[in-house]
Coordinates of C-alpha atoms and ligand atoms in Angstrom, one line a residue:
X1061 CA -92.7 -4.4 55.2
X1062 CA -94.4 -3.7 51.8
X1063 CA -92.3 -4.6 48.8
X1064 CA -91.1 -1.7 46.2
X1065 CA -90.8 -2.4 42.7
X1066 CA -89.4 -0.2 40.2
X1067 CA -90.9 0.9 37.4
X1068 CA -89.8 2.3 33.8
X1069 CA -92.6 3.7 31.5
X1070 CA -91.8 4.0 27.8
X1071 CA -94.2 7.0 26.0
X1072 CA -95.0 10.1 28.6
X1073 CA -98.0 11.1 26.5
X1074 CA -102.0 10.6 27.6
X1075 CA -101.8 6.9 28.9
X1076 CA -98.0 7.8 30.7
X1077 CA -100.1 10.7 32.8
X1078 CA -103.2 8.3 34.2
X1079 CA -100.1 5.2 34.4
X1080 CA -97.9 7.4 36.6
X1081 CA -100.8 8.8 38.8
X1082 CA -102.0 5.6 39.2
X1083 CA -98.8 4.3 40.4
X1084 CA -98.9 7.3 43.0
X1085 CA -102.5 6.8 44.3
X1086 CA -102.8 3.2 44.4
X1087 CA -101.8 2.3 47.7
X1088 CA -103.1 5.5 48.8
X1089 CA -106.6 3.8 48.0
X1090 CA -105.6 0.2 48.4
X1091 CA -103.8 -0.6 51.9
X1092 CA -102.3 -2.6 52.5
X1093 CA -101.0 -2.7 48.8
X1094 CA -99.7 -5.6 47.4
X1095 CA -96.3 -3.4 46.6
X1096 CA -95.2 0.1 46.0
X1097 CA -94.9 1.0 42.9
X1098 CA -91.9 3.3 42.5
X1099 CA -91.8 5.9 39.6
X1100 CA -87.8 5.0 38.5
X1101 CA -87.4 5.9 34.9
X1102 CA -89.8 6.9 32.6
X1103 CA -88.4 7.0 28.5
X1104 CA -89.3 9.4 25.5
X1105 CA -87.9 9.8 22.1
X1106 CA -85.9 12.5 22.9
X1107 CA -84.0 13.5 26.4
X1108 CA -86.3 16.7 26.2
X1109 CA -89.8 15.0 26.1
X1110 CA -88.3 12.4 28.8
X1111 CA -87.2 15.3 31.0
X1112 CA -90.4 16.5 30.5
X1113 CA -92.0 13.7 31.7
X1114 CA -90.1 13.0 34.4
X1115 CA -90.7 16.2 35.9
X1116 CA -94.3 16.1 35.5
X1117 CA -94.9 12.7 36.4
X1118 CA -92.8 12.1 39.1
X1119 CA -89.9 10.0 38.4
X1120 CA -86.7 9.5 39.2
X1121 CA -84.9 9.6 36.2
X1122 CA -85.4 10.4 32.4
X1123 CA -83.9 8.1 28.9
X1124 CA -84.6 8.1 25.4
X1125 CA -82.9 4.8 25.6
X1126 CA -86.0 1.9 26.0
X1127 CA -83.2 -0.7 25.3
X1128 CA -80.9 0.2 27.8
X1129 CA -83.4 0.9 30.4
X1130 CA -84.9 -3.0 30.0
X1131 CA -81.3 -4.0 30.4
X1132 CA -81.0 -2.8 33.7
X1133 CA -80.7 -4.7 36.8
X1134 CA -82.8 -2.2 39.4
X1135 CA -85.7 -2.5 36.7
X1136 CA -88.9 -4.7 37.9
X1137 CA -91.4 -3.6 35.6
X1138 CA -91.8 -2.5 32.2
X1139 CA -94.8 -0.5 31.1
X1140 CA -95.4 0.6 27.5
X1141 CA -97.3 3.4 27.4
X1142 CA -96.3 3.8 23.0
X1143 CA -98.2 4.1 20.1
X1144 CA -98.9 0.3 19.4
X1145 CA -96.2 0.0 16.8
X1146 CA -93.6 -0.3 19.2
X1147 CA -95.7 -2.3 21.6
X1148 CA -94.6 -6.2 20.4
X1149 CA -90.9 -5.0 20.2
X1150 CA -90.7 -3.6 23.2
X1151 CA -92.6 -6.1 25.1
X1152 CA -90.4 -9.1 23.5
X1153 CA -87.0 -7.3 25.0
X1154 CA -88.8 -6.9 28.3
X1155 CA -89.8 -10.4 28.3
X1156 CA -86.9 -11.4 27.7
X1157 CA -84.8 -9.5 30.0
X1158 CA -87.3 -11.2 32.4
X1159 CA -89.1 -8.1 33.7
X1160 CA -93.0 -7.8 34.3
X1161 CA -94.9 -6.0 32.2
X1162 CA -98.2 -4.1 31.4
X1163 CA -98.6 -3.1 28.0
X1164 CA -101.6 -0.4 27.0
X1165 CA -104.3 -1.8 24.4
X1166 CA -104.1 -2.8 21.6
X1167 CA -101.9 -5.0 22.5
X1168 CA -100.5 -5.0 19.3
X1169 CA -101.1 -4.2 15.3
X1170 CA -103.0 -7.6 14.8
X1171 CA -103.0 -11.1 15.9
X1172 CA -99.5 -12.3 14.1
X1173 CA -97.5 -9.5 16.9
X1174 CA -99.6 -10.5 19.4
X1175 CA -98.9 -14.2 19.2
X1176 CA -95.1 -13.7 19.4
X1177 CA -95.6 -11.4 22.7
X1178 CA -97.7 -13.9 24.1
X1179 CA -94.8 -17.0 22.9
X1180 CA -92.2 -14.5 24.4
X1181 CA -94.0 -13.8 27.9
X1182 CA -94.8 -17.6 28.2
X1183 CA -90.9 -18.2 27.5
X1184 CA -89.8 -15.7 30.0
X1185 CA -92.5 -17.1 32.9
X1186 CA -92.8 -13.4 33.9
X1187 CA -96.5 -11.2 34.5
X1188 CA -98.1 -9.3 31.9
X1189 CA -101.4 -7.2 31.7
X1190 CA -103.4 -5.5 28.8
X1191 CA -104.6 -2.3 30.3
X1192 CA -108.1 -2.4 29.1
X1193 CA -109.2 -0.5 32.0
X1194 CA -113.1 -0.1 31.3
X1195 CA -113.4 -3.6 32.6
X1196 CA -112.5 -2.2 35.8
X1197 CA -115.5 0.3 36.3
X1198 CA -116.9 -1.1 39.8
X1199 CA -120.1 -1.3 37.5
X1200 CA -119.0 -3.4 35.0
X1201 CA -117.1 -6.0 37.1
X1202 CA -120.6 -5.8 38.9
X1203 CA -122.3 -6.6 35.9
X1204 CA -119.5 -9.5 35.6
X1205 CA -120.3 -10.7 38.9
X1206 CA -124.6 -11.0 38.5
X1207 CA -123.6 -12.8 35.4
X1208 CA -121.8 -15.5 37.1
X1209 CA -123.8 -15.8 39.7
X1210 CA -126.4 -16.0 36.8
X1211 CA -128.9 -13.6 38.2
X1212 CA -129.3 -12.7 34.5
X1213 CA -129.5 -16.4 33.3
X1214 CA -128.3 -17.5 30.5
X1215 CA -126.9 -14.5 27.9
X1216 CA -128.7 -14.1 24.7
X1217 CA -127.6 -11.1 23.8
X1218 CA -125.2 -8.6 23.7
X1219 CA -124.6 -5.0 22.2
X1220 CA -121.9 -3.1 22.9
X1221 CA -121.1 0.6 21.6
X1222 CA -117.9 2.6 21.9
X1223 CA -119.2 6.4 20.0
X1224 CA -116.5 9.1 20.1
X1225 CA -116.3 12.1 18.0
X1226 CA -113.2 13.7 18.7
X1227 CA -111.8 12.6 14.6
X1228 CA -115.4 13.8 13.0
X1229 CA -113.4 16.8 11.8
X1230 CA -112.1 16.2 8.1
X1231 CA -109.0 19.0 9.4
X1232 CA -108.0 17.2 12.7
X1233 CA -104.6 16.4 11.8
X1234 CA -103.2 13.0 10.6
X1235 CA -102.1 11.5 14.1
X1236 CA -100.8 8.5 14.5
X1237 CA -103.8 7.0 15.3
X1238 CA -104.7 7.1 11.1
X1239 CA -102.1 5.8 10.0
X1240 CA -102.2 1.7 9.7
X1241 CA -98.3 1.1 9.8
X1242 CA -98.5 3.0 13.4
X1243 CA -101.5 2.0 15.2
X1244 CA -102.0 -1.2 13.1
X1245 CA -106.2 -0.2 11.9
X1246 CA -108.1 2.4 13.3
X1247 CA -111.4 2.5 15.3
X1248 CA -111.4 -1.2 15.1
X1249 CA -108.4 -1.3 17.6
X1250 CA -108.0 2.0 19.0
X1251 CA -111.5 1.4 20.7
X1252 CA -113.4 -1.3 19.0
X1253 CA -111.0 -3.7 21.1
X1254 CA -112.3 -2.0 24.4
X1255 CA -115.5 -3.7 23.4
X1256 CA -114.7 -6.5 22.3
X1257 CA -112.6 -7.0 25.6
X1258 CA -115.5 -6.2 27.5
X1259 CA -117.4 -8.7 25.4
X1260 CA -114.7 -11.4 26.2
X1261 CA -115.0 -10.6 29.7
X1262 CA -118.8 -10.2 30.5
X1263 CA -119.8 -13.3 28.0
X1264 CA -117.2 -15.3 26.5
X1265 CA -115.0 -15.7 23.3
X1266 CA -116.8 -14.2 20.4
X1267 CA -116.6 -16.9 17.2
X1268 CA -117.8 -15.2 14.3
X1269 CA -118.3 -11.4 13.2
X1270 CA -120.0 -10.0 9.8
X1271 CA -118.6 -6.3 10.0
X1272 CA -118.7 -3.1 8.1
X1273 CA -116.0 -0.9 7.7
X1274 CA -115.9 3.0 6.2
X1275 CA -113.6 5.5 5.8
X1276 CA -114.9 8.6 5.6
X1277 CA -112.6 10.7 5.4
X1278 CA -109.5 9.5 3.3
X1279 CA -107.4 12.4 4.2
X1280 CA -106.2 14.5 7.3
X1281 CA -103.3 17.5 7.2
X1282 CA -100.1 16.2 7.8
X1283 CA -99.2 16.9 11.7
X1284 CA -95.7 18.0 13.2
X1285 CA -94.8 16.4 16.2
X1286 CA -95.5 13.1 18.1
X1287 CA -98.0 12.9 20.2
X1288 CA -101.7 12.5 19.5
X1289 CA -103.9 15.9 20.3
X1290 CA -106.7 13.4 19.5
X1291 CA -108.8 15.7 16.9
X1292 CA -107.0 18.9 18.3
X1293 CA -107.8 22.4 18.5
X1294 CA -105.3 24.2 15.7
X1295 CA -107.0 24.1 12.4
X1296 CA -104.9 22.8 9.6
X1297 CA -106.9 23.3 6.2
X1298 CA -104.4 24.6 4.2
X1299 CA -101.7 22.4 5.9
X1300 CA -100.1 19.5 2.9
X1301 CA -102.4 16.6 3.6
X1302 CA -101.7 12.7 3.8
X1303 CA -103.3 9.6 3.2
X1304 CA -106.0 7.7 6.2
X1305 CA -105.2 4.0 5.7
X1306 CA -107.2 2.9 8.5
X1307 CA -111.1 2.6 9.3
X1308 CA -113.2 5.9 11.2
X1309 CA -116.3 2.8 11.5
X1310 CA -116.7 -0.4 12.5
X1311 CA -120.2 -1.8 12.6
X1312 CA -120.4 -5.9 13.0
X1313 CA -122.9 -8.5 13.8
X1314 CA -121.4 -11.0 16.4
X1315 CA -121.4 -14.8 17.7
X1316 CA -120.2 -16.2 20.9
X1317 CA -118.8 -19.7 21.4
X1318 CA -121.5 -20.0 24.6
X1319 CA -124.4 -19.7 21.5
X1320 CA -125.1 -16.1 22.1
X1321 CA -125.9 -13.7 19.4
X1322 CA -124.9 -9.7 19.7
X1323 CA -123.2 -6.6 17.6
X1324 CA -120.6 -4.1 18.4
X1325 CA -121.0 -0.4 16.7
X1326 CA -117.3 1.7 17.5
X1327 CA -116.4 4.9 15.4
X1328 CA -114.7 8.2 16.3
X1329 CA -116.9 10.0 14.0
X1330 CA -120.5 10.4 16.0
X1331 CA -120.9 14.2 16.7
X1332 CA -122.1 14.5 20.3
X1333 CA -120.4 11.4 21.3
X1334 CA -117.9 11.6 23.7
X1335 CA -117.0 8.2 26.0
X1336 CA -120.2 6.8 24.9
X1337 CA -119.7 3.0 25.9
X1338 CA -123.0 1.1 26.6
X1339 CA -123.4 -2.8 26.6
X1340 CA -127.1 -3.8 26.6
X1341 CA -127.2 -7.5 27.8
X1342 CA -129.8 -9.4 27.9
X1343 CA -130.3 -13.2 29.7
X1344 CA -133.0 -15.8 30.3
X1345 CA -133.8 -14.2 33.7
X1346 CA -133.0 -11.0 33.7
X1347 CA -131.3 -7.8 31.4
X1348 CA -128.4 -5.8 32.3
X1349 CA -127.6 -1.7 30.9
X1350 CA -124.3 0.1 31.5
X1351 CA -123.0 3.3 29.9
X1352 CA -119.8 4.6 30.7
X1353 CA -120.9 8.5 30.8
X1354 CA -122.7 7.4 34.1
X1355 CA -120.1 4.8 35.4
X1356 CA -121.2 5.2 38.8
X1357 CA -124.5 3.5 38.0
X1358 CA -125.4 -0.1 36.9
X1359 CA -129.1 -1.1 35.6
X1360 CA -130.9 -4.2 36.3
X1361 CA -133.7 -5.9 35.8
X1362 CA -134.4 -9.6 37.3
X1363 CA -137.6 -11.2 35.6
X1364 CA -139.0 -13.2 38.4
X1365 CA -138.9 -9.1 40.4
X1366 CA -143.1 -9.1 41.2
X1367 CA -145.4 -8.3 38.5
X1368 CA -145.8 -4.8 39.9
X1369 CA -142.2 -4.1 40.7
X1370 CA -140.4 -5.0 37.5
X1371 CA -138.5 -2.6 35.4
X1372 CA -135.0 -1.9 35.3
X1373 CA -133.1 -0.5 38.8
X1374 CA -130.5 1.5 39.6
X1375 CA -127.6 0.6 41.2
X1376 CA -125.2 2.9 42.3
X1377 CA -121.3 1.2 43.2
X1378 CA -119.9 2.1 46.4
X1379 CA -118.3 0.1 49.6
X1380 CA -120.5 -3.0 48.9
X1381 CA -119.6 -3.9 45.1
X1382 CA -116.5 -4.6 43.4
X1383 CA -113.4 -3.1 44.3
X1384 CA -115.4 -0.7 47.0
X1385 CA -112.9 -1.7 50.2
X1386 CA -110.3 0.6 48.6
X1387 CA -112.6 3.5 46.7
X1388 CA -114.5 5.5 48.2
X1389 CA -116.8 5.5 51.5
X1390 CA -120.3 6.1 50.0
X1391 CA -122.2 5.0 46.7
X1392 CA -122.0 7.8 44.6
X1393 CA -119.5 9.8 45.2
X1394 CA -118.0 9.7 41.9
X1395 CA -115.7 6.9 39.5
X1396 CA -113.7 8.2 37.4
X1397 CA -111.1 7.5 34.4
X1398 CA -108.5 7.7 37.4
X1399 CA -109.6 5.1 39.6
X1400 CA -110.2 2.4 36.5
X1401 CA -106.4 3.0 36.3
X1402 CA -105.8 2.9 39.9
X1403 CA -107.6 -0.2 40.3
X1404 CA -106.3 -1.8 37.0
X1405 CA -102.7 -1.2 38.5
X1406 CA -103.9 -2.3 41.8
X1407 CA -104.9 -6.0 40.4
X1408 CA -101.3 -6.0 38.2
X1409 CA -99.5 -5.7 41.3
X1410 CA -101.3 -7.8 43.1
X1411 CA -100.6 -10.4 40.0
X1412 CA -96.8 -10.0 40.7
X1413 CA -97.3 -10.2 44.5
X1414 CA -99.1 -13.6 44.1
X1415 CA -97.8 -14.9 41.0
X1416 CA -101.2 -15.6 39.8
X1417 CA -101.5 -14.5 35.8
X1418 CA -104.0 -11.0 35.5
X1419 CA -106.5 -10.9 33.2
X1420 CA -106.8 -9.5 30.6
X1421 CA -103.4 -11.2 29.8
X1422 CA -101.8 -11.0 26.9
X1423 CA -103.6 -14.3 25.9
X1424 CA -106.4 -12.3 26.3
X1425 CA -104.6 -9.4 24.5
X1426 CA -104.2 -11.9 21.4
X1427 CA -107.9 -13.2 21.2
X1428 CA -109.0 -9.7 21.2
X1429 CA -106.1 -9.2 18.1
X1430 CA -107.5 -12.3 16.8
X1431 CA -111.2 -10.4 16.6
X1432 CA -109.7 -7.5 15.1
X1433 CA -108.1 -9.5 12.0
X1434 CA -111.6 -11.2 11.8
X1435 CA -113.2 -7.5 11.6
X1436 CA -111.2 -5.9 9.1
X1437 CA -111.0 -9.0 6.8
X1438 CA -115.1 -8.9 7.0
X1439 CA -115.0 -5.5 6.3
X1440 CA -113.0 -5.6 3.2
X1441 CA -115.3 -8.9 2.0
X1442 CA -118.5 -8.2 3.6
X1443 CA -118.8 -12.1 4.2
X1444 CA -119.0 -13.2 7.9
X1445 CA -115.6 -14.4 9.0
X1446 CA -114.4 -16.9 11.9
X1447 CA -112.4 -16.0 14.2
X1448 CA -109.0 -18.1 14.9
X1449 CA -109.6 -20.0 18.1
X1450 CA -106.4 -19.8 20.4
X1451 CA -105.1 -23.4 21.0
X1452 CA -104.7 -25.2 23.9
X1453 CA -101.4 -23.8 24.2
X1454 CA -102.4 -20.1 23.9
X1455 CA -105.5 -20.6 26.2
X1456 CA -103.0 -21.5 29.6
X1457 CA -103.0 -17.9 31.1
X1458 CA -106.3 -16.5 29.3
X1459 CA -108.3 -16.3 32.0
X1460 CA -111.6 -17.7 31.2
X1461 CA -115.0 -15.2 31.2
Ligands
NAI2797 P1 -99.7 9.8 23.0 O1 -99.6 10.2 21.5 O2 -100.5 10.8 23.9 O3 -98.3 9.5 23.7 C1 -97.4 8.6 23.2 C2 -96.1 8.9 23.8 O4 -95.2 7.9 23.5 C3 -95.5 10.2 23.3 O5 -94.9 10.9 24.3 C4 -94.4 9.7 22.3 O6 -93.4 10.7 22.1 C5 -93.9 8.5 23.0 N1 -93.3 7.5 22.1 C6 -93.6 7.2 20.8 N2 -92.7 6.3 20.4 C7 -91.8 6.0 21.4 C8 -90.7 5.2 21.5 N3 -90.3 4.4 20.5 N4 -90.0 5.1 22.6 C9 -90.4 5.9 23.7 N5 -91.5 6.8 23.6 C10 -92.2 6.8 22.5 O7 -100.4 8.4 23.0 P2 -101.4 7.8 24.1 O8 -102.8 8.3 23.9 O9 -100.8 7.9 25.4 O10 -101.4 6.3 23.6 C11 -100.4 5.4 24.0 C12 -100.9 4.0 24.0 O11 -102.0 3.9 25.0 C13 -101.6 3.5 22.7 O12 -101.3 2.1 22.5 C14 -103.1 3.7 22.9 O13 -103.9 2.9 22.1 C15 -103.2 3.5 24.4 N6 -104.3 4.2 25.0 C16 -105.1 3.5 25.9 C17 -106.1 4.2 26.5 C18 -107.0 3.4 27.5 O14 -108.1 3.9 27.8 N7 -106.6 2.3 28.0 C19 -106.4 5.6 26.3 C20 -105.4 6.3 25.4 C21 -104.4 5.5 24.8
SOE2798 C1 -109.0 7.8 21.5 O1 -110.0 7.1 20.8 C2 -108.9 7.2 22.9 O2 -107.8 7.9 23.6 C3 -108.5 5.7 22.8 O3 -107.2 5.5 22.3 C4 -108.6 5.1 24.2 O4 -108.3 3.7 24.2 C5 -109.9 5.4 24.9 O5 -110.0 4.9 26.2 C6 -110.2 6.9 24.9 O6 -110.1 7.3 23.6

């Protein structure tokens, strides 16, 4: 009989919607699943918003009490689903209370947080994830897998963008996504991590970054309420406006450890960019293309193809590629946002089920923190900066690229 474990999610806003229908789908996709997942409490800030969410989302009960709910005995897993400033906090209690836990990216406000998460889950001996779920489009773990079965060769190069423009507006409101004491910096980890996870993942530890970082617009109108409407619809000109203490930019020539050379361009500000994440990779024997607003597709192009036939190929995911057994039948029929989460819960289960540490862990989680610190301090000195290696320590559950 499959094992249930139950979960409490803390924050029922965006990310608590695609955790707790991934929790609902997930062994409708993967069977047999490694363990239920069972929707048991799911916290907010106030008994209202947790009501709230536990109606929508399908739980069994509703706290504005994180602290109590980690205490509990019936708890298995924790999953924060917060603005990051509660992340580290709530993750240290969780550890420590010996539950499992998945926390959403960033995994915290820089490298010093992360660190003590990572000491406190190694202390505890329990699971824990970083949901950076773009690693698990079937395309790009594809990508993954050509590259380590080097049908690309050896990596030159790498460019990865993350373009949005949901913040270009000077009047979207000052969420707490602009706000540094909340979410810690601002494009650089809201989704300037996602590629530099990706980069971690698909070639290796990056080393060094050189990085430019703007802030265009140094003020938003103050918002009322919590959650982020993520640019929003209500205008607020005239509303009293507050300080941005955080970057809208991040442009950055990289290094790798492995001797590759690439750059990462992230901002929230590029009119007519919505998801726009693209890694261009280039190796000795071949080049690799991916953008997220076709996820279902992954381009290719070996070298030693025949003189007449070479070019770049599309490759659709379905049954045959990564993570097809659970998805769906036929190539093509369409990934989605959904099944990166279904399939990122689907490996974090599987984690607890074997014992066996995910990745991206929050090792993982704190090289990726450690990247961030290098990007802003290069922003605000425009000198190339090194990142801090992890020691030997630090390195036992990041799960090498
Ligand atoms: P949101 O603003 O939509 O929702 C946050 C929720 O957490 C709200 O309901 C809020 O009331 C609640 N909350 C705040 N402080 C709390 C506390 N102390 N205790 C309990 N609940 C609390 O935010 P969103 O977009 O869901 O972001 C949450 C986290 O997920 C962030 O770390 C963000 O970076 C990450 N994220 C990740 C994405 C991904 O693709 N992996 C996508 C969007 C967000
Ligand atoms: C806003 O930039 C946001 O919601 C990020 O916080 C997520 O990480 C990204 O996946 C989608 O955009």
């Amino acid at each position: 009989m499959t094992k249930t474990l139950n979960i409490a999610m803390i924050g029922g806003g965006f990310m608590g919607k695609a955790h707790a229908m991934a929790y609902a789908s997930m062994p409708m996709f993967f069977w047999p699943a490694p363990a239920i997942p069972h929707r048991k409490v799911v916290v907010d800030v106030t008994d209202e918003l947790a009501e709230a969410a536990r109606q929508r989302f399908g739980f069994d009960e509703a706290s504005s009490d994180w602290r109590e709910v980690i205490a509990r005995d019936d708890i298995d897993v924790i999953d924060i689903c917060t603005p990051n400033n509660v992340h580290a906090e709530i993750a240290i209690a969780a550890a420590k209370a010996g539950k499992h836990i998945i926390c959403e990216k960033p995994l915290a406000r820089g490298g010093e947080e992360a660190k003590a998460m990572l000491d406190a889950v190694e202390k505890a001996g329990v699971i824990h994830m970083v949901a950076f779920n773009y690693r698990r489009t079937p395309a790009v773990a594809l990508a993954k897998k050509y590259i380590d079965e080097g049908r690309i060769g050896e990596i030159l190069n790498f460019r990865g963008t993350y373009l949005q423009d949901w913040s270009a507006d000077p009047d979207g409101p000052l969420s707490w996504r602009f706000q540094k004491k909340i979410a810690g910096s601002g494009t650089i980890g809201d989704i300037g991590t996602h590629v530099v996870d990706l980069a971690h993942y698909l070639v290796g530890p990056i080393s060094a970054v050189s990085a430019l970082t703007p802030t265009y617009i140094k003020s938003r109108p103050l918002q009322s309420g919590g959650v982020d409407k993520l640019g929003a619809s209500e205008k607020n000109s005239g509303a009293p406006r507050g300080e941005v203490d955080v970057d809208d930019e991040v442009v950055s020539m990289l290094k790798f450890e492995c001797g590759a050379i690439g750059s990462l361009e992230a901002t929230r500000n590029g009119y007519g960019r919505n998801n726009f994440i693209t890694l261009e990779i280039h190796g000795t024997k071949g080049s690799i293309l991916f953008n997220y607003e076709r996820r279902d597709e992954l381009q290719v192009m070996f070298a030693d193809d025949p003189a007449d036939a070479r070019g770049f190929r599309t490759v659709y995911t379905g049954p045959a590629h990564p993570y097809g057994e659970g998805l769906w039948p036929i190539p093509a029929l369409g990934i989605g946002y959904s099944e990166t989460k279904i399939i990122e819960c689907y490996d974090f289960f599987n984690a607890i089920a074997s014992g066996e540490q995910p990745s991206p862990s929050f090792a993982d989680g704190y090289l990726t923190e450690l990247v961030a610190d290098a990007l802003i301090t290069s922003g605000e000195t425009e000198q190339w900066v090194k990142v801090q290696s992890l020691t030997a320590a630090d390195k036992r559950t990041a799960v090498p690229a």
